[in-house]
Amino acid sequence: MATESPAPQAPVEDEPEQKGIKFPTAFTVLFFVLIIVWVLSFIIPPGAYDYVDCGDGDIKPVPGSYHDVEVETTWSGKLYDLWLAPVNGLYGQQAPQESVDAPVAATSEDVASACAAAVSDLTGTPEDQLTEADFEANVVFVGDKQQIGPYESGDMIGAVQVFFFVLAIGAFITVTINTGALDVGIARLVYRFKTNSTVLIVLLMVIFSLGGTSYGMAEETLGFYALIVPIMVALGYDRMTGAVVILLGAGTGTLASTVNPFATGVASDAAGVDLGNGIVLRFIMYLVLTTVSILYVLRYARKVHKDPSKSLSVPREGDDLLAAETDTEPPEMSGGQKAVIWIFMLTFVLMIFSVIPWSDFSDSLGNITLGWYFPELAALFLVGAVIIGLIGKLGEEGMVNSIVSGMGDFIGAAFIIALARGVTVVMNNASITDTVLNSLEGVVSGLTSGVFAVVMFIVNIPIAFLVPSSSGH
């Protein structure tokens, strides 16, 4: 009896790969930026401003004092700077600027303009009554900026503090995730807001904007991405929504900087005006920009929620599982899990509290000003990781493996920071930073106040790539 053989199946053809231009990674972009800046260092003439210490310990350039300088370097020396750029970007050091007897190009009027506010504060004399003797007694002229290198002695210019801070956040996040408390906490939060996710987006953006406008929240947001992005995905949005909730929230607040001492405070001091000047306008700007940003994010989020194909980000493996978890109510959290979540949140609260210079707002708040920065914050997150690991009962080996694994997950982001700092080091060692800034300064000089404000905003965009610090601007 013959049996029928099954018909052979047609071979399954692999789906053709989508062709198109793929944007390179951040490492590749920064590498080419580094090469371009290094090549430009052979073309852009070196130059420098005269620098002064107005008696307050803050060294600043004197406007209008730019002059050409000679840099004793060879082609091989510049090639050496390029070779060591990532290393110098991580832990390069710079010797302090040495005092000099007299400036090269700055006039007494230039110095008075730069130091009038500081000298007035030191002497108690109104600015319009300051004499040349007041400036001579308090102002110290310093020389050009020194070279940056791994074997120099002086100030740490490399990003090693931020580098280790990022690794510590990675360890803290991973240890918390491995306890299981974060997953359950996110699941319960998502379940609670699954029918009213708009409120959650608005609330989160307001919180981040308050951090931005009060103390310039920026790198401190890194740890929140691992928390907020899964929440947004689980609510039916995409990863881009989670990212912009943090980025636009904190960024918009920093843009307004109503009382940000690291931006508005430094600028007010340099201009010789009170921090409260213009605060009403800044507060109105904060309200308007924050509202516009929230509406923009909500518009995008609703569009993606309605039609996922409109997303600007590519779905990742596991995103569909996160979204499916909202259909059933998650289990109640145990006492240990609640303790882990509380410590997790309090660690971030302490981080925010510790970096705010409360004494800048009132002398009476000096006792609560911790004055922490990246070294202390890195230690905070490492200690927090250990405490959470103990409460979460990960065990010694599990805790150590989680810390090491978390640092490994964040090493890419940390190295990008060091590589970006390397670009700044190349510009410094070629003495072209002041040349670029002087060219940009020439664009805004002589403008009316209204036009100046607009042009200055535009000019600060390229400056932000060269000087990634609001205080530095």
Short mmCIF file of C-alpha atoms in Angstrom, two decimals:
data_model
loop_
_atom_site.label_atom_id
_atom_site.label_comp_id
_atom_site.label_asym_id
_atom_site.label_seq_id
_atom_site.Cartn_x
_atom_site.Cartn_y
_atom_site.Cartn_z
CA MET A 1 0.00 0.00 0.00
CA ALA A 2 1.50 3.24 -1.12
CA THR A 3 1.58 6.17 1.21
CA GLU A 4 1.41 9.74 0.17
CA SER A 5 4.46 11.74 0.90
CA PRO A 6 3.80 15.22 2.19
CA ALA A 7 4.33 17.96 -0.30
CA PRO A 8 7.67 19.62 0.15
CA GLN A 9 7.41 23.04 1.78
CA ALA A 10 8.70 26.02 -0.04
CA PRO A 11 11.84 27.38 1.53
CA VAL A 12 11.19 30.36 3.71
CA GLU A 13 12.99 33.37 2.37
CA ASP A 14 14.67 35.59 4.80
CA GLU A 15 13.17 39.03 5.06
CA PRO A 16 15.28 41.46 3.12
CA GLU A 17 17.27 43.75 5.28
CA GLN A 18 16.08 47.31 5.30
CA LYS A 19 18.53 49.49 3.50
CA GLY A 20 19.11 53.08 4.37
CA ILE A 21 21.43 55.46 6.10
CA LYS A 22 22.10 54.42 9.67
CA PHE A 23 23.19 57.18 12.01
CA PRO A 24 26.53 56.35 13.63
CA THR A 25 26.93 55.82 17.34
CA ALA A 26 27.85 58.62 19.71
CA PHE A 27 31.40 57.25 19.90
CA THR A 28 31.86 57.58 16.14
CA VAL A 29 30.37 61.08 16.08
CA LEU A 30 32.65 62.23 18.90
CA PHE A 31 35.66 60.62 17.23
CA PHE A 32 35.10 62.62 14.05
CA VAL A 33 34.44 65.78 16.09
CA LEU A 34 37.77 65.17 17.83
CA ILE A 35 39.56 64.73 14.49
CA ILE A 36 37.94 67.87 13.03
CA VAL A 37 38.86 70.00 16.05
CA TRP A 38 42.41 68.64 15.96
CA VAL A 39 42.76 69.53 12.26
CA LEU A 40 41.34 73.01 12.94
CA SER A 41 43.99 73.52 15.61
CA PHE A 42 46.52 73.79 12.74
CA ILE A 43 44.39 76.47 11.07
CA ILE A 44 42.88 78.57 13.87
CA PRO A 45 45.48 81.00 15.27
CA PRO A 46 46.23 80.55 18.99
CA GLY A 47 45.22 83.35 21.30
CA ALA A 48 44.19 84.15 24.86
CA TYR A 49 42.47 86.66 27.05
CA ASP A 50 44.15 88.29 30.02
CA TYR A 51 42.92 86.62 33.21
CA VAL A 52 42.40 88.18 36.63
CA ASP A 53 41.52 87.16 40.15
CA CYS A 54 39.32 89.96 41.42
CA GLY A 55 40.07 89.07 45.04
CA ASP A 56 37.31 86.51 45.38
CA GLY A 57 39.42 83.54 44.24
CA ASP A 58 37.52 83.25 40.95
CA ILE A 59 39.78 83.55 37.91
CA LYS A 60 37.98 85.10 34.96
CA PRO A 61 38.91 86.47 31.51
CA VAL A 62 38.95 90.21 30.97
CA PRO A 63 36.59 91.19 28.11
CA GLY A 64 38.31 93.07 25.33
CA SER A 65 41.77 91.77 26.27
CA TYR A 66 42.15 89.06 23.63
CA HIS A 67 45.59 88.88 22.06
CA ASP A 68 47.65 86.51 19.96
CA VAL A 69 49.98 84.09 21.70
CA GLU A 70 52.76 81.82 20.59
CA VAL A 71 52.41 78.14 21.36
CA GLU A 72 55.62 76.18 21.45
CA THR A 73 54.43 72.92 19.99
CA THR A 74 55.35 70.72 17.07
CA TRP A 75 53.38 68.52 14.75
CA SER A 76 54.41 65.53 16.82
CA GLY A 77 53.31 67.36 19.97
CA LYS A 78 49.84 67.93 18.57
CA LEU A 79 49.70 64.32 17.44
CA TYR A 80 50.57 63.35 21.01
CA ASP A 81 47.65 65.49 22.29
CA LEU A 82 45.30 63.71 19.90
CA TRP A 83 46.69 60.33 20.96
CA LEU A 84 46.09 61.09 24.64
CA ALA A 85 42.79 62.97 24.19
CA PRO A 86 40.57 60.23 25.71
CA VAL A 87 43.05 59.74 28.57
CA ASN A 88 43.27 63.47 29.28
CA GLY A 89 39.50 63.65 28.97
CA LEU A 90 39.28 61.15 31.82
CA TYR A 91 41.99 62.23 34.28
CA GLY A 92 44.07 65.00 32.67
CA GLN A 93 45.37 67.60 35.12
CA GLN A 94 46.26 71.26 34.65
CA ALA A 95 48.72 73.32 36.65
CA PRO A 96 47.26 76.51 38.17
CA GLN A 97 47.66 79.75 36.25
CA GLU A 98 50.64 81.64 37.64
CA SER A 99 50.42 85.25 38.75
CA VAL A 100 52.04 87.90 36.56
CA ASP A 101 53.00 91.50 37.18
CA ALA A 102 50.87 93.07 34.46
CA PRO A 103 48.36 92.09 31.77
CA VAL A 104 49.31 91.81 28.12
CA ALA A 105 46.43 93.69 26.51
CA ALA A 106 43.89 94.60 29.18
CA THR A 107 43.54 98.29 30.04
CA SER A 108 42.63 99.66 33.45
CA GLU A 109 39.12 100.29 32.13
CA ASP A 110 38.83 96.64 31.04
CA VAL A 111 39.94 95.44 34.47
CA ALA A 112 37.55 97.82 36.23
CA SER A 113 34.68 96.53 34.10
CA ALA A 114 35.53 92.91 34.92
CA CYS A 115 36.18 93.33 38.65
CA ALA A 116 34.04 96.27 39.79
CA ALA A 117 31.33 94.11 41.38
CA ALA A 118 33.76 91.81 43.20
CA VAL A 119 36.00 94.63 44.47
CA SER A 120 32.93 96.57 45.60
CA ASP A 121 31.79 93.58 47.66
CA LEU A 122 35.26 93.17 49.20
CA THR A 123 35.79 96.83 50.09
CA GLY A 124 32.21 97.84 50.80
CA THR A 125 32.65 100.78 48.44
CA PRO A 126 29.99 101.53 45.80
CA GLU A 127 31.16 100.69 42.30
CA ASP A 128 31.02 104.29 41.09
CA GLN A 129 33.31 105.35 43.96
CA LEU A 130 36.05 102.76 43.50
CA THR A 131 39.54 104.11 42.97
CA GLU A 132 42.51 102.73 41.12
CA ALA A 133 44.08 101.93 44.49
CA ASP A 134 41.12 99.67 45.34
CA PHE A 135 41.74 97.61 42.22
CA GLU A 136 45.52 97.48 42.74
CA ALA A 137 45.03 96.20 46.29
CA ASN A 138 42.62 93.41 45.37
CA VAL A 139 43.11 92.40 41.74
CA VAL A 140 45.76 89.83 40.82
CA PHE A 141 46.73 89.23 37.19
CA VAL A 142 47.39 85.65 36.13
CA GLY A 143 49.03 84.18 33.06
CA ASP A 144 47.73 81.97 30.27
CA LYS A 145 46.11 78.62 30.92
CA GLN A 146 48.57 75.77 31.31
CA GLN A 147 48.73 72.57 29.29
CA ILE A 148 46.56 69.64 30.32
CA GLY A 149 48.15 66.21 30.64
CA PRO A 150 48.12 63.00 32.69
CA TYR A 151 51.47 63.83 34.33
CA GLU A 152 50.74 67.43 35.27
CA SER A 153 50.04 68.53 38.84
CA GLY A 154 47.18 70.80 39.72
CA ASP A 155 43.47 70.94 39.04
CA MET A 156 41.65 67.86 37.77
CA ILE A 157 40.28 68.79 34.35
CA GLY A 158 39.39 65.27 33.26
CA ALA A 159 35.90 63.91 33.77
CA VAL A 160 36.92 61.13 36.14
CA GLN A 161 34.55 62.41 38.84
CA VAL A 162 31.57 62.34 36.50
CA PHE A 163 32.85 59.06 35.04
CA PHE A 164 32.77 57.29 38.39
CA PHE A 165 29.48 58.96 39.31
CA VAL A 166 27.86 57.38 36.25
CA LEU A 167 29.31 53.96 37.15
CA ALA A 168 28.01 54.32 40.71
CA ILE A 169 24.52 55.09 39.41
CA GLY A 170 24.73 51.98 37.23
CA ALA A 171 25.62 49.87 40.26
CA PHE A 172 22.84 51.43 42.34
CA ILE A 173 20.18 50.87 39.66
CA THR A 174 21.23 47.27 38.94
CA VAL A 175 21.33 46.26 42.61
CA THR A 176 17.84 47.72 43.07
CA ILE A 177 16.53 45.91 39.99
CA ASN A 178 18.00 42.59 41.11
CA THR A 179 16.12 42.76 44.40
CA GLY A 180 12.89 42.62 42.38
CA ALA A 181 11.43 45.54 44.33
CA LEU A 182 11.76 47.99 41.46
CA ASP A 183 9.86 45.74 39.05
CA VAL A 184 6.99 45.30 41.48
CA GLY A 185 6.98 49.02 42.33
CA ILE A 186 6.88 50.01 38.66
CA ALA A 187 4.15 47.46 37.99
CA ARG A 188 1.97 48.85 40.76
CA LEU A 189 2.60 52.45 39.67
CA VAL A 190 1.72 51.59 36.07
CA TYR A 191 -1.41 49.74 37.15
CA ARG A 192 -2.52 52.74 39.21
CA PHE A 193 -2.04 55.21 36.34
CA LYS A 194 -3.00 52.95 33.43
CA THR A 195 -6.25 54.87 32.83
CA ASN A 196 -4.81 58.30 33.66
CA SER A 197 -1.25 58.24 32.40
CA THR A 198 -1.45 61.89 31.33
CA VAL A 199 -1.39 62.96 34.98
CA LEU A 200 1.79 60.94 35.55
CA ILE A 201 3.57 62.54 32.58
CA VAL A 202 2.62 66.04 33.73
CA LEU A 203 3.63 65.31 37.33
CA LEU A 204 7.02 63.88 36.35
CA MET A 205 7.86 66.75 33.98
CA VAL A 206 6.96 69.33 36.64
CA ILE A 207 9.20 67.58 39.18
CA PHE A 208 12.15 67.45 36.78
CA SER A 209 11.58 71.06 35.70
CA LEU A 210 11.70 72.16 39.35
CA GLY A 211 15.06 70.42 39.70
CA GLY A 212 16.29 72.18 36.57
CA THR A 213 15.13 75.66 37.53
CA SER A 214 16.36 75.40 41.14
CA TYR A 215 19.87 74.01 40.68
CA GLY A 216 20.38 73.10 37.00
CA MET A 217 19.57 69.39 37.18
CA ALA A 218 21.48 67.67 34.34
CA GLU A 219 23.84 64.73 34.96
CA GLU A 220 21.81 63.97 38.09
CA THR A 221 18.95 62.74 35.87
CA LEU A 222 20.97 59.79 34.53
CA GLY A 223 19.68 57.37 37.13
CA PHE A 224 16.05 58.19 36.37
CA TYR A 225 16.10 56.92 32.78
CA ALA A 226 16.24 53.29 33.92
CA LEU A 227 13.18 53.97 36.06
CA ILE A 228 11.00 56.23 33.89
CA VAL A 229 11.50 54.63 30.46
CA PRO A 230 10.07 51.20 31.48
CA ILE A 231 7.09 52.96 33.08
CA MET A 232 6.29 54.84 29.87
CA VAL A 233 6.65 51.67 27.77
CA ALA A 234 4.38 49.76 30.13
CA LEU A 235 1.76 52.50 29.81
CA GLY A 236 1.68 51.99 26.05
CA TYR A 237 4.05 54.73 24.97
CA ASP A 238 7.55 54.35 23.56
CA ARG A 239 11.06 54.78 24.91
CA MET A 240 11.32 58.24 23.37
CA THR A 241 8.45 59.40 25.55
CA GLY A 242 10.26 58.27 28.69
CA ALA A 243 13.45 59.99 27.58
CA VAL A 244 11.87 63.35 26.73
CA VAL A 245 9.86 63.42 29.95
CA ILE A 246 13.20 63.65 31.74
CA LEU A 247 15.23 65.54 29.14
CA LEU A 248 12.69 68.24 28.32
CA GLY A 249 11.46 68.45 31.89
CA ALA A 250 14.87 69.13 33.43
CA GLY A 251 16.13 70.99 30.34
CA THR A 252 13.24 73.43 30.26
CA GLY A 253 13.65 74.16 33.96
CA THR A 254 17.36 74.79 33.48
CA LEU A 255 16.63 77.02 30.50
CA ALA A 256 14.54 79.31 32.70
CA SER A 257 16.83 78.96 35.77
CA THR A 258 14.71 81.12 38.05
CA VAL A 259 17.02 80.68 41.07
CA ASN A 260 19.69 78.32 39.69
CA PRO A 261 22.85 79.46 41.52
CA PHE A 262 25.14 77.69 39.03
CA ALA A 263 23.77 79.67 36.08
CA THR A 264 21.72 82.70 37.09
CA GLY A 265 23.69 83.14 40.31
CA VAL A 266 27.08 83.12 38.57
CA ALA A 267 25.82 85.40 35.80
CA SER A 268 24.26 87.84 38.29
CA ASP A 269 27.49 88.03 40.23
CA ALA A 270 29.50 88.66 37.06
CA ALA A 271 27.09 91.39 35.99
CA GLY A 272 27.03 92.97 39.44
CA VAL A 273 23.26 92.64 39.88
CA ASP A 274 21.15 90.96 42.55
CA LEU A 275 19.95 87.40 42.00
CA GLY A 276 16.38 88.60 42.43
CA ASN A 277 16.59 91.00 39.49
CA GLY A 278 14.34 89.75 36.70
CA ILE A 279 13.05 86.80 38.71
CA VAL A 280 9.45 87.63 37.80
CA LEU A 281 10.25 87.46 34.10
CA ARG A 282 12.23 84.26 34.61
CA PHE A 283 9.33 82.74 36.52
CA ILE A 284 6.93 83.66 33.71
CA MET A 285 9.37 82.14 31.23
CA TYR A 286 9.53 78.99 33.37
CA LEU A 287 5.73 78.67 33.43
CA VAL A 288 5.36 79.28 29.70
CA LEU A 289 8.21 77.03 28.56
CA THR A 290 7.30 74.22 30.95
CA THR A 291 3.68 74.34 29.81
CA VAL A 292 4.68 74.28 26.15
CA SER A 293 7.08 71.38 26.74
CA ILE A 294 4.44 69.36 28.59
CA LEU A 295 1.87 69.95 25.85
CA TYR A 296 4.41 68.97 23.21
CA VAL A 297 5.30 65.73 25.01
CA LEU A 298 1.64 64.91 25.62
CA ARG A 299 0.87 65.47 21.95
CA TYR A 300 3.64 63.09 20.90
CA ALA A 301 2.75 60.54 23.60
CA ARG A 302 -0.90 60.42 22.57
CA LYS A 303 0.06 60.06 18.92
CA VAL A 304 2.35 57.12 19.68
CA HIS A 305 -0.18 55.54 22.04
CA LYS A 306 -2.82 55.68 19.30
CA ASP A 307 -0.52 54.57 16.48
CA PRO A 308 2.79 52.93 17.54
CA SER A 309 4.08 53.21 13.96
CA LYS A 310 4.45 56.99 14.55
CA SER A 311 7.14 56.33 17.16
CA LEU A 312 10.53 57.95 16.65
CA SER A 313 12.30 55.14 18.50
CA VAL A 314 12.71 51.48 17.60
CA PRO A 315 10.94 49.01 19.94
CA ARG A 316 13.27 46.82 21.97
CA GLU A 317 12.90 43.19 22.95
CA GLY A 318 10.58 42.89 25.94
CA ASP A 319 8.66 46.12 25.35
CA ASP A 320 5.50 44.19 24.45
CA LEU A 321 5.76 42.19 27.68
CA LEU A 322 5.94 45.39 29.72
CA ALA A 323 2.79 46.70 28.06
CA ALA A 324 0.95 43.41 28.64
CA GLU A 325 1.66 43.48 32.37
CA THR A 326 -0.82 46.33 32.90
CA ASP A 327 -3.81 44.04 32.27
CA THR A 328 -3.60 42.27 35.63
CA GLU A 329 -3.15 43.78 39.07
CA PRO A 330 0.38 43.06 40.35
CA PRO A 331 0.93 41.47 43.77
CA GLU A 332 1.25 43.56 46.90
CA MET A 333 4.76 44.62 47.86
CA SER A 334 6.42 42.92 50.80
CA GLY A 335 7.86 44.88 53.71
CA GLY A 336 11.39 44.40 52.41
CA GLN A 337 10.43 45.58 48.92
CA LYS A 338 8.79 48.68 50.35
CA ALA A 339 11.93 49.41 52.35
CA VAL A 340 14.06 49.06 49.20
CA ILE A 341 11.81 51.49 47.28
CA TRP A 342 11.90 54.02 50.12
CA ILE A 343 15.70 53.91 50.30
CA PHE A 344 15.84 54.13 46.50
CA MET A 345 13.73 57.30 46.47
CA LEU A 346 15.36 58.86 49.54
CA THR A 347 18.79 58.42 47.94
CA PHE A 348 17.74 60.57 45.01
CA VAL A 349 16.10 63.09 47.35
CA LEU A 350 19.33 63.35 49.36
CA MET A 351 21.28 63.77 46.12
CA ILE A 352 19.10 66.72 45.09
CA PHE A 353 19.21 68.26 48.57
CA SER A 354 22.99 67.90 48.87
CA VAL A 355 23.91 69.74 45.67
CA ILE A 356 21.69 72.79 46.23
CA PRO A 357 23.75 75.67 47.70
CA TRP A 358 21.11 76.73 50.20
CA SER A 359 23.35 79.44 51.65
CA ASP A 360 23.19 81.30 48.33
CA PHE A 361 19.49 81.90 48.94
CA SER A 362 19.90 82.96 52.57
CA ASP A 363 22.76 83.09 55.06
CA SER A 364 20.46 81.47 57.61
CA LEU A 365 20.45 78.29 55.49
CA GLY A 366 24.22 77.87 55.66
CA ASN A 367 23.99 75.13 58.31
CA ILE A 368 22.05 72.81 56.01
CA THR A 369 24.27 73.36 52.96
CA LEU A 370 26.19 70.16 52.31
CA GLY A 371 28.03 71.35 49.20
CA TRP A 372 28.35 67.89 47.74
CA TYR A 373 29.51 67.26 44.22
CA PHE A 374 30.27 64.23 42.06
CA PRO A 375 32.74 62.50 44.43
CA GLU A 376 30.28 62.60 47.33
CA LEU A 377 27.37 61.65 45.08
CA ALA A 378 29.26 58.63 43.73
CA ALA A 379 29.91 57.50 47.30
CA LEU A 380 26.24 58.08 48.14
CA PHE A 381 25.05 55.77 45.38
CA LEU A 382 27.61 53.08 46.23
CA VAL A 383 26.59 53.12 49.89
CA GLY A 384 22.95 53.10 48.82
CA ALA A 385 23.62 50.07 46.60
CA VAL A 386 25.14 48.17 49.54
CA ILE A 387 22.25 49.05 51.88
CA ILE A 388 19.66 48.03 49.29
CA GLY A 389 21.56 44.82 48.58
CA LEU A 390 21.51 43.93 52.28
CA ILE A 391 17.81 44.71 52.71
CA GLY A 392 16.98 42.93 49.46
CA LYS A 393 18.86 39.84 50.71
CA LEU A 394 21.04 39.50 47.62
CA GLY A 395 23.86 37.99 49.61
CA GLU A 396 27.53 38.97 49.44
CA GLU A 397 28.21 37.38 46.05
CA GLY A 398 24.96 38.54 44.51
CA MET A 399 25.53 42.09 45.70
CA VAL A 400 29.09 42.27 44.39
CA ASN A 401 28.10 40.74 41.05
CA SER A 402 25.21 43.22 40.74
CA ILE A 403 27.48 46.19 41.45
CA VAL A 404 30.08 45.04 38.91
CA SER A 405 27.40 44.21 36.34
CA GLY A 406 25.72 47.60 36.81
CA MET A 407 28.98 49.46 36.32
CA GLY A 408 29.59 47.44 33.17
CA ASP A 409 26.17 48.38 31.79
CA PHE A 410 26.93 52.09 32.25
CA ILE A 411 30.57 52.07 31.12
CA GLY A 412 29.60 53.17 27.59
CA ALA A 413 27.81 56.30 28.78
CA ALA A 414 30.67 57.10 31.15
CA PHE A 415 33.32 56.76 28.44
CA ILE A 416 31.38 59.06 26.11
CA ILE A 417 31.68 61.79 28.75
CA ALA A 418 35.45 61.30 28.93
CA LEU A 419 35.80 61.31 25.15
CA ALA A 420 33.79 64.53 24.88
CA ARG A 421 36.01 66.15 27.51
CA GLY A 422 39.00 65.13 25.41
CA VAL A 423 37.83 67.50 22.66
CA THR A 424 38.00 70.39 25.14
CA VAL A 425 41.51 69.32 26.16
CA VAL A 426 42.75 69.37 22.55
CA MET A 427 41.41 72.91 22.14
CA ASN A 428 43.02 74.06 25.39
CA ASN A 429 46.44 72.62 24.58
CA ALA A 430 46.35 74.27 21.16
CA SER A 431 45.28 77.60 22.77
CA ILE A 432 42.36 78.03 20.38
CA THR A 433 39.49 78.03 22.90
CA ASP A 434 39.79 81.76 23.59
CA THR A 435 40.18 82.44 19.87
CA VAL A 436 36.84 80.77 19.15
CA LEU A 437 35.15 82.53 22.06
CA ASN A 438 36.58 85.88 20.98
CA SER A 439 35.12 85.39 17.50
CA LEU A 440 31.72 84.64 19.00
CA GLU A 441 32.09 87.63 21.33
CA GLY A 442 32.56 89.86 18.30
CA VAL A 443 29.22 88.72 16.92
CA VAL A 444 27.24 90.10 19.88
CA SER A 445 29.17 93.26 20.71
CA GLY A 446 27.47 96.56 19.93
CA LEU A 447 23.94 95.14 19.66
CA THR A 448 20.84 96.56 21.31
CA SER A 449 19.64 94.77 24.44
CA GLY A 450 16.72 93.03 22.72
CA VAL A 451 18.75 91.82 19.75
CA PHE A 452 21.64 90.95 22.06
CA ALA A 453 19.45 88.57 24.09
CA VAL A 454 18.32 86.68 20.98
CA VAL A 455 21.76 86.55 19.36
CA MET A 456 23.38 85.54 22.66
CA PHE A 457 20.99 82.61 22.92
CA ILE A 458 21.98 81.46 19.43
CA VAL A 459 25.69 82.03 20.07
CA ASN A 460 25.53 79.93 23.24
CA ILE A 461 24.47 76.88 21.24
CA PRO A 462 27.93 76.26 19.72
CA ILE A 463 29.57 77.48 22.93
CA ALA A 464 27.75 74.70 24.79
CA PHE A 465 29.67 72.14 22.73
CA LEU A 466 32.98 73.76 23.61
CA VAL A 467 32.22 74.74 27.21
CA PRO A 468 29.63 72.22 28.52
CA SER A 469 28.84 74.17 31.68
CA SER A 470 26.26 76.85 32.37
CA SER A 471 28.56 78.29 35.03
CA GLY A 472 31.40 78.39 32.50
CA HIS A 473 29.29 80.43 30.07
#
